[in-house]
Each structure stands twice: as C-alpha cells, then as structure tokens.
Amino acid sequence: MNQKITKAVFPVAGLGTRFLPATKSTAKEMLPVVDKPLVQYAVEEAVAAGIDTMIFVTGRTKNSIMDHFDKAYELEKELEARNKTEILKSLRGMLPSHVSCVFIRQSEALGLGHAVHCAKPVIGDEPFAVILPDDLIEDGRRGCMTQMVELFNQKQTSILGVERVHPSETGSYGIVKTGEASGTSSPIELIVEKPKPEDAPSNLAVVGRYILTSAIFRKLETIGRGAGGEIQLTDGIAALMADEQVLAYEFEGKRYDCGSKLGFLIATVEYGLLHPELKGGFLEYLKDLSRNLQ
C-alpha cells in the first residue's frame, strides 16, 4: 500500500542573526517578501502539494509565527465594519479550513536534525516533508513540493531537493554525489556536510526541501553530534542511506536564498515584478531608476 505525504515540518527556531537588528524581536520567517511573510509562502507550497498538517518547530522568540496563522477576531471585525471585503477574504483564506497547525518548542538549538526529530510525536510512522522557509522557490506552475510529492508517490522513498551551485559555494551546503539518473531523479551515493571546494564530491547542493521516511528518526537518535556540535540532518540522511535508497531531485524553478540579505532583496524585487497589482508600476520605476543610475 502506497503511503501519502500529509504532514510537513517547518524548522523555524533559528535566531536569524544575519538579519539583526530586524530579527531581534521578530522571527526571520516573518520577514515579508512584498506582502506575505516567508513562512506563508512555505505553507502555501505545502498546501498546494496536498499536505494538510503543518508542524512548526519553534523557538522562544517565535510567537509571531503562531499568531500569524491564528484567527485574528478583532482585525477581522474591524475590516468587516469598514467593508474591506477583499482584504478580509484574503485574510480568511490564508489557511484553508481543512489544514491544521501544530507548534512544537525546540528547547535547545541543537541543529536541523534535532529540530526535525522534535516532530516525531506528531509524525509517527508516516513519511513527511521538511520545508525550510529561507529557501523560497518559484516555478510559476506546480511548486517544488508538489513536484517532489509526485515523485514520492511513484518511488516511495526519501527524496532531497537539489540544485547545482558554484563550486566555491559548496562550504555552505550539504553536497551529494549521485549515480546514474533515472528520469528526473538520481540515487545518492554520498552526502557530505559543507565540504571545502577541493573536498566536495560534486557541486550538487541539498537545498531546503526534503521528503523523508520515518526511519530517519532512528538514525537521528543514534548518530550523535556532528559539525558545530549539532545533530546534523545530513548525518542522519547519510546513515539512512545504509538501509534504503535516497534520491536526489533537481527541481524545476528558481530558488531564492532568503537567508542572505542579497538573496532576500533579489526575491523581493522579482516577486514584486510577478505581483498582479504591482508589476506594471514597479517595472516602470525600475526602468527609471536604471536610466538615472547610468
């Protein structure tokens, strides 16, 4: 019997130090790209893939994420009184009625692997998705997670979203070496966490999209701490590969690294150019700006 992906884990406990002081009291996942916070784009991607249980692994300063997905009675009442029907409709439709949210506190910042393991009581024995909101992916059609869920429905095994990066950037990613491709995916033969360019087995980087079987939890419980004294998800996946096939999937779409200031600015500009209400005026502004800078 084929299993389905119905749950997604969002590890959102990080401190967002690269965006200080903006993130001193605001979760980095709540930083807006045009008119929606990063975490909402991530949830919308999961919903589009047929996922109906969103599991947020949060930290002490992340209450704003919980508030964002909660019902805002006072705000809705005020919008209703002012006949702001379109805004009210958008607000109420932000999270479909069939979707539920679960919030789990990560008591210590012990790494991505530890954050994922925190979701075990809710996941149980099911396969599940992991989405890192810092990686904003736009493909204009299906969405990255939809692509990966479709592949999982065929293969029924763990899948990592990957893309090729410049060789000089391998030290910022988990890097995989793959075997011969079969269709849109390739079996992973080796995975290494943040190797130096001269030590990297390839330039194929794991980005913030995963589908994992529940067997990953047993591996995360036994691998111990790795790089940086943290429980690394990459190490857990490496251990998982001894027992089952793990696939690399080069997704369709463009990834924006919104964990960096430059990547965040690029995403804001390009999403502004995609926005149905803003794109015309914004494009004219950028043209004028470009002419004035020449």
PDB file of C-alpha atoms in Angstrom, residues 13-291:
ATOM      1  CA  ALA A  13      13.613  28.038  15.628  1.00  0.00           C
ATOM      2  CA  GLY A  14      16.723  29.752  14.220  1.00  0.00           C
ATOM      3  CA  LEU A  15      17.769  33.143  15.570  1.00  0.00           C
ATOM      4  CA  GLY A  16      18.154  34.885  12.207  1.00  0.00           C
ATOM      5  CA  THR A  17      21.396  36.596  13.231  1.00  0.00           C
ATOM      6  CA  ARG A  18      22.226  37.636   9.658  1.00  0.00           C
ATOM      7  CA  PHE A  19      19.229  39.981   9.714  1.00  0.00           C
ATOM      8  CA  LEU A  20      19.847  41.660  13.059  1.00  0.00           C
ATOM      9  CA  PRO A  21      18.637  44.058  14.322  1.00  0.00           C
ATOM     10  CA  ALA A  22      15.459  43.428  12.258  1.00  0.00           C
ATOM     11  CA  THR A  23      15.115  39.961  13.793  1.00  0.00           C
ATOM     12  CA  LYS A  24      15.845  40.968  17.389  1.00  0.00           C
ATOM     13  CA  SER A  25      12.166  40.605  18.309  1.00  0.00           C
ATOM     14  CA  THR A  26      10.681  39.330  15.021  1.00  0.00           C
ATOM     15  CA  ALA A  27      11.070  35.849  13.583  1.00  0.00           C
ATOM     16  CA  LYS A  28      13.145  35.897  10.392  1.00  0.00           C
ATOM     17  CA  GLU A  29      10.487  33.686   8.805  1.00  0.00           C
ATOM     18  CA  MET A  30       8.044  36.575   9.265  1.00  0.00           C
ATOM     19  CA  LEU A  31      10.080  38.953   7.100  1.00  0.00           C
ATOM     20  CA  PRO A  32       7.819  39.905   4.178  1.00  0.00           C
ATOM     21  CA  VAL A  33       8.582  39.379   0.517  1.00  0.00           C
ATOM     22  CA  VAL A  34       6.243  42.001  -0.981  1.00  0.00           C
ATOM     23  CA  ASP A  35       3.044  41.338   1.015  1.00  0.00           C
ATOM     24  CA  LYS A  36       3.486  37.872   2.542  1.00  0.00           C
ATOM     25  CA  PRO A  37       5.988  36.578   5.094  1.00  0.00           C
ATOM     26  CA  LEU A  38       8.426  33.873   4.056  1.00  0.00           C
ATOM     27  CA  VAL A  39       6.715  31.257   6.208  1.00  0.00           C
ATOM     28  CA  GLN A  40       3.395  31.834   4.452  1.00  0.00           C
ATOM     29  CA  TYR A  41       4.946  31.131   1.054  1.00  0.00           C
ATOM     30  CA  ALA A  42       6.300  27.878   2.507  1.00  0.00           C
ATOM     31  CA  VAL A  43       2.913  26.858   3.906  1.00  0.00           C
ATOM     32  CA  GLU A  44       1.165  27.696   0.635  1.00  0.00           C
ATOM     33  CA  GLU A  45       3.655  25.473  -1.186  1.00  0.00           C
ATOM     34  CA  ALA A  46       2.832  22.619   1.190  1.00  0.00           C
ATOM     35  CA  VAL A  47      -0.931  23.128   0.818  1.00  0.00           C
ATOM     36  CA  ALA A  48      -0.582  23.087  -2.978  1.00  0.00           C
ATOM     37  CA  ALA A  49       1.153  19.697  -2.637  1.00  0.00           C
ATOM     38  CA  GLY A  50      -1.847  18.232  -0.785  1.00  0.00           C
ATOM     39  CA  ILE A  51      -0.337  18.478   2.709  1.00  0.00           C
ATOM     40  CA  ASP A  52      -2.854  19.218   5.461  1.00  0.00           C
ATOM     41  CA  THR A  53      -0.851  19.136   8.721  1.00  0.00           C
ATOM     42  CA  MET A  54       1.745  21.857   9.248  1.00  0.00           C
ATOM     43  CA  ILE A  55       4.208  21.207  12.081  1.00  0.00           C
ATOM     44  CA  PHE A  56       6.222  24.231  13.184  1.00  0.00           C
ATOM     45  CA  VAL A  57       9.294  23.556  15.329  1.00  0.00           C
ATOM     46  CA  THR A  58       9.729  26.917  17.008  1.00  0.00           C
ATOM     47  CA  GLY A  59      11.961  28.702  19.473  1.00  0.00           C
ATOM     48  CA  ARG A  60      11.364  31.007  22.398  1.00  0.00           C
ATOM     49  CA  THR A  61      11.090  34.178  20.285  1.00  0.00           C
ATOM     50  CA  LYS A  62       8.837  32.792  17.539  1.00  0.00           C
ATOM     51  CA  ASN A  63       5.339  33.508  18.861  1.00  0.00           C
ATOM     52  CA  SER A  64       4.681  35.787  15.885  1.00  0.00           C
ATOM     53  CA  ILE A  65       4.514  32.723  13.618  1.00  0.00           C
ATOM     54  CA  MET A  66       1.804  31.195  15.785  1.00  0.00           C
ATOM     55  CA  ASP A  67      -0.060  34.490  15.850  1.00  0.00           C
ATOM     56  CA  HIS A  68       0.146  34.808  12.070  1.00  0.00           C
ATOM     57  CA  PHE A  69      -1.698  31.535  11.485  1.00  0.00           C
ATOM     58  CA  ASP A  70      -4.191  32.090  14.320  1.00  0.00           C
ATOM     59  CA  LYS A  71      -7.576  33.703  13.804  1.00  0.00           C
ATOM     60  CA  ALA A  72      -7.489  37.485  14.340  1.00  0.00           C
ATOM     61  CA  TYR A  73     -11.005  38.207  15.605  1.00  0.00           C
ATOM     62  CA  GLU A  74     -10.512  41.915  16.296  1.00  0.00           C
ATOM     63  CA  LEU A  75      -8.838  42.584  12.946  1.00  0.00           C
ATOM     64  CA  GLU A  76     -11.485  40.682  11.022  1.00  0.00           C
ATOM     65  CA  LYS A  77     -14.267  42.547  12.833  1.00  0.00           C
ATOM     66  CA  GLU A  78     -12.626  45.894  12.020  1.00  0.00           C
ATOM     67  CA  LEU A  79     -12.194  45.012   8.343  1.00  0.00           C
ATOM     68  CA  GLU A  80     -15.801  43.850   8.180  1.00  0.00           C
ATOM     69  CA  ALA A  81     -17.020  47.132   9.700  1.00  0.00           C
ATOM     70  CA  ARG A  82     -15.036  49.082   7.104  1.00  0.00           C
ATOM     71  CA  ASN A  83     -16.325  46.929   4.206  1.00  0.00           C
ATOM     72  CA  LYS A  84     -12.789  45.836   3.344  1.00  0.00           C
ATOM     73  CA  THR A  85     -14.194  42.680   1.780  1.00  0.00           C
ATOM     74  CA  GLU A  86     -11.292  41.760  -0.482  1.00  0.00           C
ATOM     75  CA  ILE A  87      -8.694  42.094   2.264  1.00  0.00           C
ATOM     76  CA  LEU A  88     -10.958  40.177   4.651  1.00  0.00           C
ATOM     77  CA  LYS A  89     -11.409  37.405   2.102  1.00  0.00           C
ATOM     78  CA  SER A  90      -7.648  37.177   1.630  1.00  0.00           C
ATOM     79  CA  LEU A  91      -7.072  37.056   5.375  1.00  0.00           C
ATOM     80  CA  ARG A  92      -9.661  34.340   5.977  1.00  0.00           C
ATOM     81  CA  GLY A  93      -8.414  32.276   3.071  1.00  0.00           C
ATOM     82  CA  MET A  94      -4.778  32.388   4.186  1.00  0.00           C
ATOM     83  CA  LEU A  95      -5.085  28.919   5.714  1.00  0.00           C
ATOM     84  CA  PRO A  96      -7.728  26.550   4.258  1.00  0.00           C
ATOM     85  CA  SER A  97     -10.215  25.138   6.767  1.00  0.00           C
ATOM     86  CA  HIS A  98      -9.013  21.548   6.262  1.00  0.00           C
ATOM     87  CA  VAL A  99      -5.424  22.460   7.228  1.00  0.00           C
ATOM     88  CA  SER A 100      -4.265  22.208  10.843  1.00  0.00           C
ATOM     89  CA  CYS A 101      -1.195  23.695  12.524  1.00  0.00           C
ATOM     90  CA  VAL A 102       0.869  22.114  15.296  1.00  0.00           C
ATOM     91  CA  PHE A 103       3.526  24.062  17.222  1.00  0.00           C
ATOM     92  CA  ILE A 104       6.396  22.303  18.990  1.00  0.00           C
ATOM     93  CA  ARG A 105       9.011  24.145  21.048  1.00  0.00           C
ATOM     94  CA  GLN A 106      12.646  23.214  20.411  1.00  0.00           C
ATOM     95  CA  SER A 107      14.092  23.744  23.869  1.00  0.00           C
ATOM     96  CA  GLU A 108      17.732  23.901  22.696  1.00  0.00           C
ATOM     97  CA  ALA A 109      19.272  24.975  19.385  1.00  0.00           C
ATOM     98  CA  LEU A 110      20.911  21.640  18.638  1.00  0.00           C
ATOM     99  CA  GLY A 111      20.765  21.703  14.852  1.00  0.00           C
ATOM    100  CA  LEU A 112      18.437  20.915  11.971  1.00  0.00           C
ATOM    101  CA  GLY A 113      18.491  17.193  12.691  1.00  0.00           C
ATOM    102  CA  HIS A 114      17.365  17.815  16.254  1.00  0.00           C
ATOM    103  CA  ALA A 115      14.619  20.163  15.057  1.00  0.00           C
ATOM    104  CA  VAL A 116      13.278  17.529  12.675  1.00  0.00           C
ATOM    105  CA  HIS A 117      13.392  14.899  15.416  1.00  0.00           C
ATOM    106  CA  CYS A 118      11.276  17.150  17.645  1.00  0.00           C
ATOM    107  CA  ALA A 119       8.372  16.464  15.262  1.00  0.00           C
ATOM    108  CA  LYS A 120       8.483  12.682  15.804  1.00  0.00           C
ATOM    109  CA  PRO A 121       5.494  12.548  18.230  1.00  0.00           C
ATOM    110  CA  VAL A 122       3.266  14.120  15.576  1.00  0.00           C
ATOM    111  CA  ILE A 123       4.739  12.331  12.534  1.00  0.00           C
ATOM    112  CA  GLY A 124       4.692   8.822  13.968  1.00  0.00           C
ATOM    113  CA  ASP A 125       5.453   6.180  11.317  1.00  0.00           C
ATOM    114  CA  GLU A 126       4.479   8.273   8.300  1.00  0.00           C
ATOM    115  CA  PRO A 127       6.712   9.743   5.608  1.00  0.00           C
ATOM    116  CA  PHE A 128       6.789  13.529   5.747  1.00  0.00           C
ATOM    117  CA  ALA A 129       8.073  16.695   4.116  1.00  0.00           C
ATOM    118  CA  VAL A 130      10.558  19.193   5.516  1.00  0.00           C
ATOM    119  CA  ILE A 131      10.450  22.750   4.184  1.00  0.00           C
ATOM    120  CA  LEU A 132      12.936  25.470   5.132  1.00  0.00           C
ATOM    121  CA  PRO A 133      11.216  28.852   4.583  1.00  0.00           C
ATOM    122  CA  ASP A 134      14.592  30.573   3.992  1.00  0.00           C
ATOM    123  CA  ASP A 135      14.661  28.853   0.606  1.00  0.00           C
ATOM    124  CA  LEU A 136      11.894  30.491  -1.417  1.00  0.00           C
ATOM    125  CA  ILE A 137      11.267  28.579  -4.656  1.00  0.00           C
ATOM    126  CA  GLU A 138       9.216  29.906  -7.569  1.00  0.00           C
ATOM    127  CA  ASP A 139       8.392  27.790 -10.609  1.00  0.00           C
ATOM    128  CA  GLY A 140       5.214  29.532 -11.756  1.00  0.00           C
ATOM    129  CA  ARG A 141       3.298  26.272 -12.070  1.00  0.00           C
ATOM    130  CA  ARG A 142       3.209  23.365  -9.645  1.00  0.00           C
ATOM    131  CA  GLY A 143       5.550  24.340  -6.817  1.00  0.00           C
ATOM    132  CA  CYS A 144       8.665  22.466  -5.730  1.00  0.00           C
ATOM    133  CA  MET A 145       6.988  20.324  -3.070  1.00  0.00           C
ATOM    134  CA  THR A 146       4.245  19.263  -5.478  1.00  0.00           C
ATOM    135  CA  GLN A 147       6.948  18.013  -7.830  1.00  0.00           C
ATOM    136  CA  MET A 148       8.604  16.060  -5.022  1.00  0.00           C
ATOM    137  CA  VAL A 149       5.336  14.581  -3.728  1.00  0.00           C
ATOM    138  CA  GLU A 150       4.526  13.361  -7.227  1.00  0.00           C
ATOM    139  CA  LEU A 151       7.926  11.670  -7.388  1.00  0.00           C
ATOM    140  CA  PHE A 152       7.455  10.158  -3.915  1.00  0.00           C
ATOM    141  CA  ASN A 153       4.097   8.714  -4.984  1.00  0.00           C
ATOM    142  CA  GLN A 154       5.993   6.801  -7.665  1.00  0.00           C
ATOM    143  CA  LYS A 155       9.153   5.841  -5.766  1.00  0.00           C
ATOM    144  CA  GLN A 156       8.029   5.597  -2.080  1.00  0.00           C
ATOM    145  CA  THR A 157      11.458   6.544  -0.765  1.00  0.00           C
ATOM    146  CA  SER A 158      13.244   9.549   0.704  1.00  0.00           C
ATOM    147  CA  ILE A 159      13.954  12.434  -1.678  1.00  0.00           C
ATOM    148  CA  LEU A 160      16.185  15.503  -1.371  1.00  0.00           C
ATOM    149  CA  GLY A 161      15.652  18.648  -3.425  1.00  0.00           C
ATOM    150  CA  VAL A 162      18.977  19.623  -5.010  1.00  0.00           C
ATOM    151  CA  GLU A 163      20.429  22.231  -7.347  1.00  0.00           C
ATOM    152  CA  ARG A 164      23.843  22.952  -8.800  1.00  0.00           C
ATOM    153  CA  VAL A 165      25.806  25.735  -7.121  1.00  0.00           C
ATOM    154  CA  HIS A 166      29.078  27.426  -7.962  1.00  0.00           C
ATOM    155  CA  PRO A 167      31.960  25.201  -6.773  1.00  0.00           C
ATOM    156  CA  SER A 168      33.157  27.981  -4.470  1.00  0.00           C
ATOM    157  CA  GLU A 169      29.849  27.760  -2.528  1.00  0.00           C
ATOM    158  CA  THR A 170      29.968  24.081  -1.523  1.00  0.00           C
ATOM    159  CA  GLY A 171      31.039  25.015   2.018  1.00  0.00           C
ATOM    160  CA  SER A 172      27.551  26.417   2.647  1.00  0.00           C
ATOM    161  CA  TYR A 173      25.580  23.272   1.758  1.00  0.00           C
ATOM    162  CA  GLY A 174      25.232  19.554   2.103  1.00  0.00           C
ATOM    163  CA  ILE A 175      26.725  18.212  -1.136  1.00  0.00           C
ATOM    164  CA  VAL A 176      25.768  14.935  -2.810  1.00  0.00           C
ATOM    165  CA  LYS A 177      27.353  12.583  -5.288  1.00  0.00           C
ATOM    166  CA  THR A 178      24.800  10.724  -7.366  1.00  0.00           C
ATOM    167  CA  GLY A 179      24.647   7.653  -9.542  1.00  0.00           C
ATOM    168  CA  GLU A 180      23.082   7.329 -12.978  1.00  0.00           C
ATOM    169  CA  ALA A 181      19.869   9.311 -13.390  1.00  0.00           C
ATOM    170  CA  SER A 182      16.554   7.581 -13.927  1.00  0.00           C
ATOM    171  CA  GLY A 183      14.073  10.066 -15.286  1.00  0.00           C
ATOM    172  CA  THR A 184      14.027  13.157 -13.085  1.00  0.00           C
ATOM    173  CA  SER A 185      15.938  11.696 -10.133  1.00  0.00           C
ATOM    174  CA  SER A 186      19.248  10.051  -9.274  1.00  0.00           C
ATOM    175  CA  PRO A 187      20.253   7.726  -6.411  1.00  0.00           C
ATOM    176  CA  ILE A 188      22.537   9.417  -3.889  1.00  0.00           C
ATOM    177  CA  GLU A 189      25.819   7.589  -3.357  1.00  0.00           C
ATOM    178  CA  LEU A 190      27.443  10.031  -0.927  1.00  0.00           C
ATOM    179  CA  ILE A 191      26.377  13.084   1.074  1.00  0.00           C
ATOM    180  CA  VAL A 192      28.828  15.425   2.825  1.00  0.00           C
ATOM    181  CA  GLU A 193      28.015  18.396   5.067  1.00  0.00           C
ATOM    182  CA  LYS A 194      29.590  21.703   3.958  1.00  0.00           C
ATOM    183  CA  PRO A 195      32.775  20.390   2.308  1.00  0.00           C
ATOM    184  CA  LYS A 196      35.539  22.719   1.160  1.00  0.00           C
ATOM    185  CA  PRO A 197      35.516  23.139  -2.638  1.00  0.00           C
ATOM    186  CA  GLU A 198      38.607  20.962  -3.008  1.00  0.00           C
ATOM    187  CA  ASP A 199      36.949  18.171  -0.992  1.00  0.00           C
ATOM    188  CA  ALA A 200      33.434  18.358  -2.474  1.00  0.00           C
ATOM    189  CA  PRO A 201      32.298  15.242  -4.396  1.00  0.00           C
ATOM    190  CA  SER A 202      30.293  17.480  -6.781  1.00  0.00           C
ATOM    191  CA  ASN A 203      28.581  20.869  -6.887  1.00  0.00           C
ATOM    192  CA  LEU A 204      25.108  19.372  -6.399  1.00  0.00           C
ATOM    193  CA  ALA A 205      23.747  21.023  -3.252  1.00  0.00           C
ATOM    194  CA  VAL A 206      20.890  19.983  -0.997  1.00  0.00           C
ATOM    195  CA  VAL A 207      18.503  22.903  -0.503  1.00  0.00           C
ATOM    196  CA  GLY A 208      15.573  23.364   1.846  1.00  0.00           C
ATOM    197  CA  ARG A 209      13.193  20.705   0.522  1.00  0.00           C
ATOM    198  CA  TYR A 210      13.089  17.112   1.769  1.00  0.00           C
ATOM    199  CA  ILE A 211      10.746  14.143   1.813  1.00  0.00           C
ATOM    200  CA  LEU A 212      11.853  11.626   4.432  1.00  0.00           C
ATOM    201  CA  THR A 213      10.613   8.283   5.667  1.00  0.00           C
ATOM    202  CA  SER A 214      10.065   7.868   9.399  1.00  0.00           C
ATOM    203  CA  ALA A 215      13.225   5.709   9.543  1.00  0.00           C
ATOM    204  CA  ILE A 216      15.163   8.981   9.742  1.00  0.00           C
ATOM    205  CA  PHE A 217      14.119   9.359  13.384  1.00  0.00           C
ATOM    206  CA  ARG A 218      16.008   6.221  14.462  1.00  0.00           C
ATOM    207  CA  LYS A 219      19.116   7.496  12.717  1.00  0.00           C
ATOM    208  CA  LEU A 220      18.891  10.938  14.325  1.00  0.00           C
ATOM    209  CA  GLU A 221      18.673   9.248  17.741  1.00  0.00           C
ATOM    210  CA  THR A 222      21.935   7.368  17.273  1.00  0.00           C
ATOM    211  CA  ILE A 223      24.289   9.486  15.144  1.00  0.00           C
ATOM    212  CA  GLY A 224      25.396  11.840  17.922  1.00  0.00           C
ATOM    213  CA  ARG A 225      26.554  15.394  17.366  1.00  0.00           C
ATOM    214  CA  GLY A 226      28.404  16.337  14.201  1.00  0.00           C
ATOM    215  CA  ALA A 227      29.685  19.589  12.701  1.00  0.00           C
ATOM    216  CA  GLY A 228      29.341  22.556  15.037  1.00  0.00           C
ATOM    217  CA  GLY A 229      28.413  20.275  17.928  1.00  0.00           C
ATOM    218  CA  GLU A 230      24.916  19.917  16.458  1.00  0.00           C
ATOM    219  CA  ILE A 231      22.769  16.988  15.370  1.00  0.00           C
ATOM    220  CA  GLN A 232      23.044  17.313  11.609  1.00  0.00           C
ATOM    221  CA  LEU A 233      20.212  16.190   9.345  1.00  0.00           C
ATOM    222  CA  THR A 234      22.843  15.461   6.695  1.00  0.00           C
ATOM    223  CA  ASP A 235      24.491  12.902   9.002  1.00  0.00           C
ATOM    224  CA  GLY A 236      21.123  11.267   9.643  1.00  0.00           C
ATOM    225  CA  ILE A 237      20.471  11.007   5.918  1.00  0.00           C
ATOM    226  CA  ALA A 238      23.931   9.511   5.367  1.00  0.00           C
ATOM    227  CA  ALA A 239      23.085   6.822   7.947  1.00  0.00           C
ATOM    228  CA  LEU A 240      19.669   6.278   6.359  1.00  0.00           C
ATOM    229  CA  MET A 241      21.322   5.527   3.013  1.00  0.00           C
ATOM    230  CA  ALA A 242      22.765   2.327   4.515  1.00  0.00           C
ATOM    231  CA  ASP A 243      19.222   0.949   4.828  1.00  0.00           C
ATOM    232  CA  GLU A 244      17.248   2.465   1.975  1.00  0.00           C
ATOM    233  CA  GLN A 245      17.681   4.340  -1.258  1.00  0.00           C
ATOM    234  CA  VAL A 246      17.650   8.134  -1.066  1.00  0.00           C
ATOM    235  CA  LEU A 247      17.056  10.092  -4.260  1.00  0.00           C
ATOM    236  CA  ALA A 248      18.281  13.492  -5.417  1.00  0.00           C
ATOM    237  CA  TYR A 249      15.750  15.513  -7.385  1.00  0.00           C
ATOM    238  CA  GLU A 250      16.765  18.564  -9.442  1.00  0.00           C
ATOM    239  CA  PHE A 251      13.543  20.521  -9.170  1.00  0.00           C
ATOM    240  CA  GLU A 252      12.072  22.905 -11.705  1.00  0.00           C
ATOM    241  CA  GLY A 253      12.039  26.521 -10.583  1.00  0.00           C
ATOM    242  CA  LYS A 254      14.224  29.279  -9.223  1.00  0.00           C
ATOM    243  CA  ARG A 255      15.448  29.276  -5.642  1.00  0.00           C
ATOM    244  CA  TYR A 256      15.997  32.476  -3.711  1.00  0.00           C
ATOM    245  CA  ASP A 257      18.320  32.233  -0.726  1.00  0.00           C
ATOM    246  CA  CYS A 258      16.330  34.444   1.621  1.00  0.00           C
ATOM    247  CA  GLY A 259      18.647  33.536   4.476  1.00  0.00           C
ATOM    248  CA  SER A 260      21.051  36.092   2.998  1.00  0.00           C
ATOM    249  CA  LYS A 261      20.388  39.818   2.664  1.00  0.00           C
ATOM    250  CA  LEU A 262      21.217  39.883  -1.034  1.00  0.00           C
ATOM    251  CA  GLY A 263      19.051  36.856  -1.777  1.00  0.00           C
ATOM    252  CA  PHE A 264      16.195  38.399   0.178  1.00  0.00           C
ATOM    253  CA  LEU A 265      16.457  41.661  -1.777  1.00  0.00           C
ATOM    254  CA  ILE A 266      16.561  39.819  -5.106  1.00  0.00           C
ATOM    255  CA  ALA A 267      13.462  37.810  -4.131  1.00  0.00           C
ATOM    256  CA  THR A 268      11.625  40.983  -3.139  1.00  0.00           C
ATOM    257  CA  VAL A 269      12.362  42.644  -6.480  1.00  0.00           C
ATOM    258  CA  GLU A 270      11.495  39.613  -8.603  1.00  0.00           C
ATOM    259  CA  TYR A 271       8.343  38.772  -6.664  1.00  0.00           C
ATOM    260  CA  GLY A 272       7.345  42.420  -6.976  1.00  0.00           C
ATOM    261  CA  LEU A 273       7.614  42.004 -10.751  1.00  0.00           C
ATOM    262  CA  LEU A 274       5.322  38.956 -10.539  1.00  0.00           C
ATOM    263  CA  HIS A 275       2.692  40.657  -8.345  1.00  0.00           C
ATOM    264  CA  PRO A 276      -0.502  41.287 -10.373  1.00  0.00           C
ATOM    265  CA  GLU A 277      -1.220  44.643  -8.724  1.00  0.00           C
ATOM    266  CA  LEU A 278       2.336  45.975  -8.587  1.00  0.00           C
ATOM    267  CA  LYS A 279       4.276  44.626 -11.542  1.00  0.00           C
ATOM    268  CA  GLY A 280       3.390  47.374 -14.041  1.00  0.00           C
ATOM    269  CA  GLY A 281       4.203  50.370 -11.858  1.00  0.00           C
ATOM    270  CA  PHE A 282       7.171  48.655 -10.233  1.00  0.00           C
ATOM    271  CA  LEU A 283       8.698  47.798 -13.616  1.00  0.00           C
ATOM    272  CA  GLU A 284       8.408  51.418 -14.727  1.00  0.00           C
ATOM    273  CA  TYR A 285      10.074  52.536 -11.508  1.00  0.00           C
ATOM    274  CA  LEU A 286      12.976  50.123 -12.046  1.00  0.00           C
ATOM    275  CA  LYS A 287      13.415  51.319 -15.623  1.00  0.00           C
ATOM    276  CA  ASP A 288      13.523  54.931 -14.475  1.00  0.00           C
ATOM    277  CA  LEU A 289      15.952  54.047 -11.686  1.00  0.00           C
ATOM    278  CA  SER A 290      18.220  52.213 -14.117  1.00  0.00           C
ATOM    279  CA  ARG A 291      18.276  55.178 -16.510  1.00  0.00           C
TER     280      ARG A 291
END
